[in-house]
PDB file of C-alpha atoms and ligand atoms in Angstrom:
ATOM      1  CA  MET A  30     -68.136  93.144 162.593  1.00  0.00           C
ATOM      2  CA  ASP A  31     -71.521  92.721 163.554  1.00  0.00           C
ATOM      3  CA  THR A  32     -72.106  93.271 166.586  1.00  0.00           C
ATOM      4  CA  PRO A  33     -72.084  90.173 168.110  1.00  0.00           C
ATOM      5  CA  THR A  34     -74.772  88.562 169.404  1.00  0.00           C
ATOM      6  CA  ASP A  35     -73.498  86.016 172.387  1.00  0.00           C
ATOM      7  CA  GLN A  36     -73.856  88.941 175.213  1.00  0.00           C
ATOM      8  CA  PRO A  37     -74.148  86.683 177.958  1.00  0.00           C
ATOM      9  CA  ASP A  38     -76.301  88.030 180.731  1.00  0.00           C
ATOM     10  CA  GLU A  39     -73.214  88.162 182.875  1.00  0.00           C
ATOM     11  CA  THR A  40     -69.817  87.577 182.509  1.00  0.00           C
ATOM     12  CA  PRO A  41     -68.977  83.812 183.948  1.00  0.00           C
ATOM     13  CA  GLN A  42     -65.744  83.788 186.342  1.00  0.00           C
ATOM     14  CA  PRO A  43     -64.165  80.682 185.494  1.00  0.00           C
ATOM     15  CA  ARG A  44     -63.246  78.894 189.260  1.00  0.00           C
ATOM     16  CA  GLY A  45     -62.914  75.868 191.061  1.00  0.00           C
ATOM     17  CA  LEU A  46     -62.275  72.763 189.442  1.00  0.00           C
ATOM     18  CA  TRP A  47     -63.081  72.610 185.674  1.00  0.00           C
ATOM     19  CA  LEU A  48     -62.710  69.277 183.009  1.00  0.00           C
ATOM     20  CA  PRO A  49     -60.834  69.722 179.700  1.00  0.00           C
ATOM     21  CA  LEU A  50     -63.292  66.212 178.259  1.00  0.00           C
ATOM     22  CA  ILE A  51     -62.485  63.673 175.612  1.00  0.00           C
ATOM     23  CA  THR A  52     -63.732  63.688 172.293  1.00  0.00           C
ATOM     24  CA  PRO A  53     -65.206  60.353 172.294  1.00  0.00           C
ATOM     25  CA  PHE A  54     -64.447  58.875 169.064  1.00  0.00           C
ATOM     26  CA  ARG A  55     -65.972  54.973 167.836  1.00  0.00           C
ATOM     27  CA  ASP A  56     -65.026  53.897 164.506  1.00  0.00           C
ATOM     28  CA  GLY A  57     -63.701  57.146 163.275  1.00  0.00           C
ATOM     29  CA  GLU A  58     -66.943  59.041 163.941  1.00  0.00           C
ATOM     30  CA  LEU A  59     -68.045  61.606 166.525  1.00  0.00           C
ATOM     31  CA  ASP A  60     -69.658  58.558 169.570  1.00  0.00           C
ATOM     32  CA  ALA A  61     -72.619  60.379 170.373  1.00  0.00           C
ATOM     33  CA  ALA A  62     -74.115  57.525 172.892  1.00  0.00           C
ATOM     34  CA  SER A  63     -70.477  57.770 174.590  1.00  0.00           C
ATOM     35  CA  LEU A  64     -70.710  61.218 174.521  1.00  0.00           C
ATOM     36  CA  ARG A  65     -74.255  61.530 176.307  1.00  0.00           C
ATOM     37  CA  ARG A  66     -72.814  58.971 178.636  1.00  0.00           C
ATOM     38  CA  LEU A  67     -70.131  60.767 179.819  1.00  0.00           C
ATOM     39  CA  ILE A  68     -72.355  63.916 180.563  1.00  0.00           C
ATOM     40  CA  ALA A  69     -74.702  61.881 182.486  1.00  0.00           C
ATOM     41  CA  HIS A  70     -71.705  60.627 184.059  1.00  0.00           C
ATOM     42  CA  TYR A  71     -69.029  63.809 184.949  1.00  0.00           C
ATOM     43  CA  ALA A  72     -73.465  66.188 185.443  1.00  0.00           C
ATOM     44  CA  ARG A  73     -73.474  64.166 189.432  1.00  0.00           C
ATOM     45  CA  ALA A  74     -69.244  65.695 189.482  1.00  0.00           C
ATOM     46  CA  PRO A  75     -68.378  67.752 191.850  1.00  0.00           C
ATOM     47  CA  LEU A  76     -66.663  69.516 188.994  1.00  0.00           C
ATOM     48  CA  ASP A  77     -67.279  73.640 188.156  1.00  0.00           C
ATOM     49  CA  GLY A  78     -67.174  73.512 184.867  1.00  0.00           C
ATOM     50  CA  LEU A  79     -66.256  71.402 181.403  1.00  0.00           C
ATOM     51  CA  ILE A  80     -64.149  72.568 178.686  1.00  0.00           C
ATOM     52  CA  LEU A  81     -65.027  70.907 174.635  1.00  0.00           C
ATOM     53  CA  GLY A  82     -62.246  70.636 172.097  1.00  0.00           C
ATOM     54  CA  ALA A  83     -59.430  71.694 173.803  1.00  0.00           C
ATOM     55  CA  THR A  84     -55.752  69.664 173.842  1.00  0.00           C
ATOM     56  CA  THR A  85     -57.671  66.390 175.786  1.00  0.00           C
ATOM     57  CA  GLY A  86     -60.926  66.856 173.768  1.00  0.00           C
ATOM     58  CA  GLU A  87     -58.362  66.565 170.240  1.00  0.00           C
ATOM     59  CA  GLY A  88     -60.040  70.294 168.656  1.00  0.00           C
ATOM     60  CA  LEU A  89     -57.404  69.726 165.962  1.00  0.00           C
ATOM     61  CA  THR A  90     -59.194  67.134 164.402  1.00  0.00           C
ATOM     62  CA  LEU A  91     -62.449  68.187 164.684  1.00  0.00           C
ATOM     63  CA  ASP A  92     -64.018  70.548 161.679  1.00  0.00           C
ATOM     64  CA  GLU A  93     -66.244  72.433 161.947  1.00  0.00           C
ATOM     65  CA  ASP A  94     -69.705  70.429 161.889  1.00  0.00           C
ATOM     66  CA  GLU A  95     -67.999  68.428 164.600  1.00  0.00           C
ATOM     67  CA  LEU A  96     -67.135  71.507 166.767  1.00  0.00           C
ATOM     68  CA  GLU A  97     -70.858  72.195 166.597  1.00  0.00           C
ATOM     69  CA  ARG A  98     -72.208  69.001 166.416  1.00  0.00           C
ATOM     70  CA  LEU A  99     -69.997  68.385 170.124  1.00  0.00           C
ATOM     71  CA  VAL A 100     -71.931  71.563 171.160  1.00  0.00           C
ATOM     72  CA  MET A 101     -75.347  71.057 170.217  1.00  0.00           C
ATOM     73  CA  LEU A 102     -74.996  66.943 172.204  1.00  0.00           C
ATOM     74  CA  THR A 103     -72.974  68.444 174.750  1.00  0.00           C
ATOM     75  CA  ALA A 104     -76.316  71.180 175.488  1.00  0.00           C
ATOM     76  CA  ASP A 105     -78.797  68.633 175.324  1.00  0.00           C
ATOM     77  CA  ALA A 106     -77.018  66.096 177.104  1.00  0.00           C
ATOM     78  CA  LEU A 107     -76.375  68.695 180.251  1.00  0.00           C
ATOM     79  CA  ALA A 108     -80.307  70.136 179.669  1.00  0.00           C
ATOM     80  CA  ALA A 109     -81.377  65.852 180.372  1.00  0.00           C
ATOM     81  CA  SER A 110     -79.226  65.919 183.292  1.00  0.00           C
ATOM     82  CA  GLY A 111     -80.755  68.681 185.351  1.00  0.00           C
ATOM     83  CA  ARG A 112     -77.226  70.214 186.773  1.00  0.00           C
ATOM     84  CA  LYS A 113     -76.496  73.843 184.710  1.00  0.00           C
ATOM     85  CA  LEU A 114     -72.314  73.997 184.079  1.00  0.00           C
ATOM     86  CA  PRO A 115     -70.565  76.423 182.446  1.00  0.00           C
ATOM     87  CA  VAL A 116     -69.539  74.415 179.128  1.00  0.00           C
ATOM     88  CA  TYR A 117     -66.373  76.188 176.943  1.00  0.00           C
ATOM     89  CA  LEU A 118     -65.095  76.116 174.287  1.00  0.00           C
ATOM     90  CA  GLY A 119     -60.913  75.397 172.990  1.00  0.00           C
ATOM     91  CA  LEU A 120     -60.761  77.345 169.441  1.00  0.00           C
ATOM     92  CA  SER A 121     -57.472  78.314 168.981  1.00  0.00           C
ATOM     93  CA  GLY A 122     -55.342  79.223 165.841  1.00  0.00           C
ATOM     94  CA  SER A 123     -51.984  81.004 164.181  1.00  0.00           C
ATOM     95  CA  ASP A 124     -54.162  82.491 161.664  1.00  0.00           C
ATOM     96  CA  THR A 125     -56.229  85.511 163.509  1.00  0.00           C
ATOM     97  CA  ARG A 126     -58.048  85.970 160.416  1.00  0.00           C
ATOM     98  CA  LYS A 127     -59.499  82.543 160.535  1.00  0.00           C
ATOM     99  CA  LEU A 128     -59.847  82.313 164.385  1.00  0.00           C
ATOM    100  CA  THR A 129     -61.777  85.126 164.140  1.00  0.00           C
ATOM    101  CA  LYS A 130     -63.721  84.101 161.691  1.00  0.00           C
ATOM    102  CA  ALA A 131     -64.568  80.524 163.058  1.00  0.00           C
ATOM    103  CA  LEU A 132     -64.818  82.407 167.380  1.00  0.00           C
ATOM    104  CA  GLN A 133     -67.523  84.867 165.192  1.00  0.00           C
ATOM    105  CA  ARG A 134     -69.513  81.304 163.525  1.00  0.00           C
ATOM    106  CA  THR A 135     -70.047  80.351 167.084  1.00  0.00           C
ATOM    107  CA  ALA A 136     -72.090  83.330 168.259  1.00  0.00           C
ATOM    108  CA  PRO A 137     -75.437  81.017 167.939  1.00  0.00           C
ATOM    109  CA  TRP A 138     -73.375  78.015 169.932  1.00  0.00           C
ATOM    110  CA  PRO A 139     -74.611  77.502 173.180  1.00  0.00           C
ATOM    111  CA  ILE A 140     -71.486  78.300 175.205  1.00  0.00           C
ATOM    112  CA  ASP A 141     -70.347  79.886 177.597  1.00  0.00           C
ATOM    113  CA  GLY A 142     -66.638  80.881 177.111  1.00  0.00           C
ATOM    114  CA  LEU A 143     -63.857  80.235 174.853  1.00  0.00           C
ATOM    115  CA  LEU A 144     -60.282  78.665 175.935  1.00  0.00           C
ATOM    116  CA  ILE A 145     -58.019  79.895 173.123  1.00  0.00           C
ATOM    117  CA  ALA A 146     -53.748  79.397 172.927  1.00  0.00           C
ATOM    118  CA  CYS A 147     -51.406  81.604 172.334  1.00  0.00           C
ATOM    119  CA  PRO A 148     -50.537  80.783 168.615  1.00  0.00           C
ATOM    120  CA  TYR A 149     -48.417  77.664 168.013  1.00  0.00           C
ATOM    121  CA  TYR A 150     -45.769  77.153 165.862  1.00  0.00           C
ATOM    122  CA  THR A 151     -45.009  80.952 163.694  1.00  0.00           C
ATOM    123  CA  ARG A 152     -43.769  81.803 167.532  1.00  0.00           C
ATOM    124  CA  PRO A 153     -44.577  85.019 167.596  1.00  0.00           C
ATOM    125  CA  SER A 154     -43.496  88.206 169.372  1.00  0.00           C
ATOM    126  CA  GLN A 155     -45.586  89.350 172.273  1.00  0.00           C
ATOM    127  CA  GLN A 156     -47.088  92.638 170.733  1.00  0.00           C
ATOM    128  CA  GLY A 157     -48.451  89.811 167.919  1.00  0.00           C
ATOM    129  CA  MET A 158     -49.824  87.999 170.129  1.00  0.00           C
ATOM    130  CA  VAL A 159     -51.631  90.706 172.610  1.00  0.00           C
ATOM    131  CA  LEU A 160     -53.313  91.627 168.965  1.00  0.00           C
ATOM    132  CA  HIS A 161     -53.802  87.907 168.430  1.00  0.00           C
ATOM    133  CA  PHE A 162     -56.026  87.900 171.842  1.00  0.00           C
ATOM    134  CA  GLU A 163     -57.371  91.710 171.750  1.00  0.00           C
ATOM    135  CA  ALA A 164     -58.552  90.422 167.509  1.00  0.00           C
ATOM    136  CA  ALA A 165     -60.592  87.029 169.058  1.00  0.00           C
ATOM    137  CA  ALA A 166     -61.655  89.775 172.203  1.00  0.00           C
ATOM    138  CA  ASP A 167     -63.095  91.965 169.636  1.00  0.00           C
ATOM    139  CA  ALA A 168     -64.954  88.904 167.313  1.00  0.00           C
ATOM    140  CA  THR A 169     -66.788  87.776 170.697  1.00  0.00           C
ATOM    141  CA  ALA A 170     -68.480  89.417 173.097  1.00  0.00           C
ATOM    142  CA  ARG A 171     -68.204  85.794 174.987  1.00  0.00           C
ATOM    143  CA  PRO A 172     -65.757  85.270 178.011  1.00  0.00           C
ATOM    144  CA  ILE A 173     -61.925  83.873 176.494  1.00  0.00           C
ATOM    145  CA  LEU A 174     -59.795  81.911 178.728  1.00  0.00           C
ATOM    146  CA  ILE A 175     -55.840  82.163 177.426  1.00  0.00           C
ATOM    147  CA  TYR A 176     -53.961  79.474 177.280  1.00  0.00           C
ATOM    148  CA  ASN A 177     -50.473  79.616 178.128  1.00  0.00           C
ATOM    149  CA  ILE A 178     -48.675  76.512 177.322  1.00  0.00           C
ATOM    150  CA  PRO A 179     -45.572  77.296 175.357  1.00  0.00           C
ATOM    151  CA  TYR A 180     -43.830  73.762 176.027  1.00  0.00           C
ATOM    152  CA  ARG A 181     -46.823  72.986 172.941  1.00  0.00           C
ATOM    153  CA  THR A 182     -47.239  76.259 171.467  1.00  0.00           C
ATOM    154  CA  GLY A 183     -43.315  76.894 171.262  1.00  0.00           C
ATOM    155  CA  VAL A 184     -44.181  80.159 172.614  1.00  0.00           C
ATOM    156  CA  ASN A 185     -45.083  81.864 176.419  1.00  0.00           C
ATOM    157  CA  LEU A 186     -47.003  84.848 176.829  1.00  0.00           C
ATOM    158  CA  HIS A 187     -44.786  87.168 179.428  1.00  0.00           C
ATOM    159  CA  ASP A 188     -46.867  88.753 182.627  1.00  0.00           C
ATOM    160  CA  GLU A 189     -46.234  92.137 180.550  1.00  0.00           C
ATOM    161  CA  ALA A 190     -48.949  91.192 177.653  1.00  0.00           C
ATOM    162  CA  MET A 191     -51.409  88.790 180.311  1.00  0.00           C
ATOM    163  CA  LEU A 192     -51.558  91.687 181.939  1.00  0.00           C
ATOM    164  CA  ARG A 193     -52.698  93.936 178.782  1.00  0.00           C
ATOM    165  CA  LEU A 194     -54.807  91.873 177.925  1.00  0.00           C
ATOM    166  CA  ALA A 195     -56.322  91.278 181.704  1.00  0.00           C
ATOM    167  CA  GLU A 196     -57.296  95.176 180.769  1.00  0.00           C
ATOM    168  CA  ARG A 197     -59.850  93.992 178.366  1.00  0.00           C
ATOM    169  CA  ALA A 198     -63.808  93.055 179.809  1.00  0.00           C
ATOM    170  CA  ASN A 199     -64.167  89.109 178.582  1.00  0.00           C
ATOM    171  CA  ILE A 200     -60.668  88.135 178.859  1.00  0.00           C
ATOM    172  CA  VAL A 201     -61.026  86.624 182.013  1.00  0.00           C
ATOM    173  CA  GLY A 202     -58.715  85.006 182.873  1.00  0.00           C
ATOM    174  CA  VAL A 203     -55.800  82.285 182.281  1.00  0.00           C
ATOM    175  CA  LYS A 204     -55.711  78.486 182.037  1.00  0.00           C
ATOM    176  CA  ASP A 205     -52.038  78.778 183.062  1.00  0.00           C
ATOM    177  CA  CYS A 206     -49.213  76.261 181.836  1.00  0.00           C
ATOM    178  CA  CYS A 207     -45.844  78.537 181.503  1.00  0.00           C
ATOM    179  CA  ALA A 208     -43.915  75.757 183.843  1.00  0.00           C
ATOM    180  CA  ASP A 209     -42.318  78.320 185.235  1.00  0.00           C
ATOM    181  CA  PRO A 210     -43.399  78.959 189.433  1.00  0.00           C
ATOM    182  CA  ALA A 211     -41.900  82.400 189.699  1.00  0.00           C
ATOM    183  CA  GLN A 212     -43.743  83.715 186.114  1.00  0.00           C
ATOM    184  CA  THR A 213     -47.369  82.336 187.961  1.00  0.00           C
ATOM    185  CA  ALA A 214     -45.989  84.208 190.895  1.00  0.00           C
ATOM    186  CA  GLU A 215     -46.057  87.185 189.981  1.00  0.00           C
ATOM    187  CA  LEU A 216     -49.087  86.904 187.630  1.00  0.00           C
ATOM    188  CA  LEU A 217     -51.188  86.333 191.053  1.00  0.00           C
ATOM    189  CA  ARG A 218     -49.153  89.332 192.736  1.00  0.00           C
ATOM    190  CA  LEU A 219     -50.521  91.702 189.489  1.00  0.00           C
ATOM    191  CA  ARG A 220     -52.692  90.307 188.057  1.00  0.00           C
ATOM    192  CA  PRO A 221     -56.034  92.729 188.422  1.00  0.00           C
ATOM    193  CA  PRO A 222     -59.478  91.426 191.024  1.00  0.00           C
ATOM    194  CA  GLY A 223     -61.354  89.100 188.444  1.00  0.00           C
ATOM    195  CA  PHE A 224     -59.201  87.784 186.278  1.00  0.00           C
ATOM    196  CA  ALA A 225     -58.261  83.615 186.959  1.00  0.00           C
ATOM    197  CA  VAL A 226     -55.607  81.770 186.911  1.00  0.00           C
ATOM    198  CA  LEU A 227     -56.033  78.562 186.661  1.00  0.00           C
ATOM    199  CA  THR A 228     -53.789  76.023 186.482  1.00  0.00           C
ATOM    200  CA  GLY A 229     -53.472  73.172 183.140  1.00  0.00           C
ATOM    201  CA  GLU A 230     -50.160  71.220 184.953  1.00  0.00           C
ATOM    202  CA  ASP A 231     -51.839  68.087 185.994  1.00  0.00           C
ATOM    203  CA  ALA A 232     -48.463  67.252 187.560  1.00  0.00           C
ATOM    204  CA  LEU A 233     -47.696  70.174 189.491  1.00  0.00           C
ATOM    205  CA  ALA A 234     -51.652  70.723 190.292  1.00  0.00           C
ATOM    206  CA  PHE A 235     -51.088  70.905 194.259  1.00  0.00           C
ATOM    207  CA  ASP A 236     -48.238  73.471 194.032  1.00  0.00           C
ATOM    208  CA  ALA A 237     -49.921  75.673 192.006  1.00  0.00           C
ATOM    209  CA  LEU A 238     -53.134  75.272 193.939  1.00  0.00           C
ATOM    210  CA  SER A 239     -51.601  76.088 197.124  1.00  0.00           C
ATOM    211  CA  ARG A 240     -49.878  78.844 195.752  1.00  0.00           C
ATOM    212  CA  GLY A 241     -53.127  80.795 194.964  1.00  0.00           C
ATOM    213  CA  CYS A 242     -54.157  79.263 191.438  1.00  0.00           C
ATOM    214  CA  ASP A 243     -58.225  79.846 191.561  1.00  0.00           C
ATOM    215  CA  GLY A 244     -58.467  76.379 189.966  1.00  0.00           C
ATOM    216  CA  ALA A 245     -57.629  74.010 187.324  1.00  0.00           C
ATOM    217  CA  ILE A 246     -58.912  72.459 184.164  1.00  0.00           C
ATOM    218  CA  LEU A 247     -57.314  68.938 185.225  1.00  0.00           C
ATOM    219  CA  ALA A 248     -57.745  66.130 182.261  1.00  0.00           C
ATOM    220  CA  SER A 249     -56.621  63.803 184.939  1.00  0.00           C
ATOM    221  CA  ALA A 250     -59.459  64.710 186.727  1.00  0.00           C
ATOM    222  CA  HIS A 251     -61.358  62.597 184.087  1.00  0.00           C
ATOM    223  CA  LEU A 252     -60.793  60.016 186.921  1.00  0.00           C
ATOM    224  CA  GLU A 253     -60.821  60.012 190.641  1.00  0.00           C
ATOM    225  CA  THR A 254     -62.831  63.026 189.961  1.00  0.00           C
ATOM    226  CA  GLU A 255     -64.076  63.027 193.522  1.00  0.00           C
ATOM    227  CA  ALA A 256     -60.483  63.274 195.208  1.00  0.00           C
ATOM    228  CA  PHE A 257     -59.683  65.784 192.253  1.00  0.00           C
ATOM    229  CA  ALA A 258     -61.941  68.742 193.920  1.00  0.00           C
ATOM    230  CA  ALA A 259     -61.414  67.486 197.871  1.00  0.00           C
ATOM    231  CA  MET A 260     -57.859  68.691 197.620  1.00  0.00           C
ATOM    232  CA  MET A 261     -59.132  71.622 195.553  1.00  0.00           C
ATOM    233  CA  HIS A 262     -61.842  72.342 198.458  1.00  0.00           C
ATOM    234  CA  ARG A 263     -59.344  71.952 201.479  1.00  0.00           C
ATOM    235  CA  LEU A 264     -56.432  74.191 199.940  1.00  0.00           C
ATOM    236  CA  GLN A 265     -58.525  76.698 199.271  1.00  0.00           C
ATOM    237  CA  ALA A 266     -60.180  76.081 202.507  1.00  0.00           C
ATOM    238  CA  GLY A 267     -56.748  76.452 203.799  1.00  0.00           C
ATOM    239  CA  ASP A 268     -56.510  73.240 205.297  1.00  0.00           C
ATOM    240  CA  ARG A 269     -53.143  72.389 203.221  1.00  0.00           C
ATOM    241  CA  LEU A 270     -52.017  69.381 205.260  1.00  0.00           C
ATOM    242  CA  GLY A 271     -55.671  67.767 204.244  1.00  0.00           C
ATOM    243  CA  GLY A 272     -55.296  68.766 200.642  1.00  0.00           C
ATOM    244  CA  ALA A 273     -51.913  67.111 200.711  1.00  0.00           C
ATOM    245  CA  THR A 274     -53.027  64.136 201.823  1.00  0.00           C
ATOM    246  CA  GLU A 275     -55.222  63.644 199.223  1.00  0.00           C
ATOM    247  CA  TRP A 276     -52.673  64.863 196.786  1.00  0.00           C
ATOM    248  CA  GLN A 277     -50.811  61.613 198.141  1.00  0.00           C
ATOM    249  CA  ASN A 278     -53.159  59.334 196.704  1.00  0.00           C
ATOM    250  CA  LEU A 279     -53.139  61.603 193.081  1.00  0.00           C
ATOM    251  CA  ALA A 280     -49.825  62.301 192.505  1.00  0.00           C
ATOM    252  CA  ASP A 281     -49.351  59.506 190.726  1.00  0.00           C
ATOM    253  CA  LEU A 282     -52.587  59.461 188.198  1.00  0.00           C
ATOM    254  CA  PRO A 283     -51.358  62.581 185.757  1.00  0.00           C
ATOM    255  CA  LYS A 284     -47.684  60.441 186.016  1.00  0.00           C
ATOM    256  CA  LEU A 285     -49.635  57.487 184.295  1.00  0.00           C
ATOM    257  CA  LEU A 286     -52.213  59.487 181.894  1.00  0.00           C
ATOM    258  CA  PHE A 287     -49.812  61.622 180.846  1.00  0.00           C
ATOM    259  CA  ALA A 288     -46.831  58.921 180.444  1.00  0.00           C
ATOM    260  CA  GLU A 289     -48.156  58.658 176.349  1.00  0.00           C
ATOM    261  CA  PRO A 290     -49.265  61.428 174.302  1.00  0.00           C
ATOM    262  CA  SER A 291     -52.845  62.743 175.940  1.00  0.00           C
ATOM    263  CA  PRO A 292     -56.036  61.535 175.878  1.00  0.00           C
ATOM    264  CA  ALA A 293     -54.904  57.776 174.128  1.00  0.00           C
ATOM    265  CA  PRO A 294     -53.870  56.764 178.341  1.00  0.00           C
ATOM    266  CA  ILE A 295     -57.777  58.592 180.123  1.00  0.00           C
ATOM    267  CA  LYS A 296     -59.306  56.826 176.788  1.00  0.00           C
ATOM    268  CA  HIS A 297     -58.377  53.442 177.766  1.00  0.00           C
ATOM    269  CA  ALA A 298     -58.857  54.160 181.406  1.00  0.00           C
ATOM    270  CA  LEU A 299     -62.454  55.600 180.291  1.00  0.00           C
ATOM    271  CA  TRP A 300     -63.088  52.221 178.037  1.00  0.00           C
ATOM    272  CA  ARG A 301     -61.568  50.022 180.165  1.00  0.00           C
ATOM    273  CA  ARG A 302     -65.084  51.928 182.785  1.00  0.00           C
ATOM    274  CA  GLY A 303     -67.376  51.599 180.113  1.00  0.00           C
ATOM    275  CA  LEU A 304     -67.745  54.641 179.586  1.00  0.00           C
ATOM    276  CA  ILE A 305     -67.422  55.451 176.138  1.00  0.00           C
ATOM    277  CA  GLU A 306     -67.777  52.349 173.507  1.00  0.00           C
ATOM    278  CA  SER A 307     -64.149  52.494 172.510  1.00  0.00           C
ATOM    279  CA  PRO A 308     -60.686  54.233 173.136  1.00  0.00           C
ATOM    280  CA  GLU A 309     -59.401  55.117 169.621  1.00  0.00           C
ATOM    281  CA  VAL A 310     -58.091  58.234 168.962  1.00  0.00           C
ATOM    282  CA  ARG A 311     -57.133  60.695 165.563  1.00  0.00           C
ATOM    283  CA  LEU A 312     -54.012  60.815 163.909  1.00  0.00           C
ATOM    284  CA  PRO A 313     -51.308  61.564 164.461  1.00  0.00           C
ATOM    285  CA  MET A 314     -52.589  60.786 168.263  1.00  0.00           C
ATOM    286  CA  THR A 315     -52.044  56.003 168.320  1.00  0.00           C
ATOM    287  CA  PRO A 316     -53.489  54.237 171.031  1.00  0.00           C
ATOM    288  CA  VAL A 317     -51.716  53.497 174.062  1.00  0.00           C
ATOM    289  CA  SER A 318     -48.785  50.461 174.441  1.00  0.00           C
ATOM    290  CA  PRO A 319     -49.566  47.413 175.899  1.00  0.00           C
ATOM    291  CA  ALA A 320     -47.447  47.776 179.232  1.00  0.00           C
ATOM    292  CA  LEU A 321     -48.991  51.401 179.895  1.00  0.00           C
ATOM    293  CA  ALA A 322     -52.339  50.078 179.065  1.00  0.00           C
ATOM    294  CA  ALA A 323     -51.297  47.235 181.460  1.00  0.00           C
ATOM    295  CA  ALA A 324     -49.962  49.923 184.584  1.00  0.00           C
ATOM    296  CA  LEU A 325     -53.473  51.069 183.963  1.00  0.00           C
ATOM    297  CA  ASP A 326     -55.069  48.612 184.316  1.00  0.00           C
ATOM    298  CA  ALA A 327     -53.776  48.136 187.344  1.00  0.00           C
ATOM    299  CA  ARG A 328     -54.228  51.257 188.728  1.00  0.00           C
ATOM    300  CA  LEU A 329     -57.608  51.614 187.800  1.00  0.00           C
ATOM    301  CA  TRP A 330     -57.722  47.988 189.831  1.00  0.00           C
ATOM    302  CA  PRO A 331     -55.220  47.057 192.401  1.00  0.00           C
ATOM    303  CA  GLY A 332     -54.913  43.605 193.196  1.00  0.00           C
ATOM    304  CA  ARG A 333     -56.873  42.106 190.024  1.00  0.00           C
ATOM    305  CA  SER A 334     -54.879  40.329 187.140  1.00  0.00           C
ATOM    306  CA  ALA A 335     -55.127  42.117 183.703  1.00  0.00           C
ATOM    307  CA  ALA A 336     -58.068  40.974 181.727  1.00  0.00           C
TER     308      ALA A 336
HETATM  309  O1  LIG B 414     -57.259  69.806 177.328  1.00  0.00           O
HETATM  310  C1  LIG B 414     -56.435  70.639 177.805  1.00  0.00           C
HETATM  311  O2  LIG B 414     -56.800  71.562 177.578  1.00  0.00           O
HETATM  312  C2  LIG B 414     -55.298  70.450 178.612  1.00  0.00           C
HETATM  313  N1  LIG B 414     -54.772  70.964 178.422  1.00  0.00           N
HETATM  314  C3  LIG B 414     -52.805  70.399 179.010  1.00  0.00           C
HETATM  315  C4  LIG B 414     -52.062  69.802 178.117  1.00  0.00           C
HETATM  316  O3  LIG B 414     -51.859  70.698 176.909  1.00  0.00           O
HETATM  317  O4  LIG B 414     -51.443  69.151 178.148  1.00  0.00           O
HETATM  318  C5  LIG B 414     -53.289  69.343 180.232  1.00  0.00           C
HETATM  319  C6  LIG B 414     -54.468  69.137 181.249  1.00  0.00           C
HETATM  320  O5  LIG B 414     -54.772  68.410 181.534  1.00  0.00           O
HETATM  321  C7  LIG B 414     -55.689  69.191 180.248  1.00  0.00           C
END
């Protein structure tokens, strides 16, 4: 393999509140105007990073040209905003060879790191997954966040394998959606210094941050971003009661936003807020039901009757 040209000056450690940005579509195409509006909006928000093309970004429906365009448009819009925000790209696959080639193609792209899910559907062994992530780590010099989400991939990367991978210099952390608090607690106890554990479980964000996770990657933070950041900052400052108070006003939001397959509910809310031109999602995702649309509108504008 050629020496990667994407060597970062320093490896930024992912910490804090990160937004897995939706990808706006209009009439089936990537909607550049809405993307620029979203970036300008979130560049003013108390976020610590952005993730493109992840689950919420419908990354599996984007072809390579679209992924590159998404990255370029985001970099331009961020530069125009004057905000320096790290940007990671979601790039996953169940064929290690294809994934490593895809990673090599991203070398010239303006991204700061990659979010890579466990290989899905084929249910490989722990050893197979270690080899998969090691091959990915060899294919890019950029930081990699492992995305462990058994309920989507069908396979759980256990702590032992995770800790082996944490020895690699550019495997910098995990987006933890393992849904097992004991597994997360053990990982937090045993992880080496500098290996970040960020929760990706919106409904459990308060508990995970209370237990010492370094941050959160939350699709729900498309809405009430300030309140999600305030909750996290209070908890990280040791103010559990203050964090709990913030959480009480937020806890219903993940329930609504994940009541039907994500990201349709988030896109509906952003569309109703005027941030994107269209709530459309790509098949096999489908738009929100009229009942959920009404419930979301009621949450966004309490006391107002449906338009
Ligand atoms: O976009 C993501 O990546 C996220 N994934 C989680 C999921 O797959 O359900 C949820 C998280 O809020 C964002």
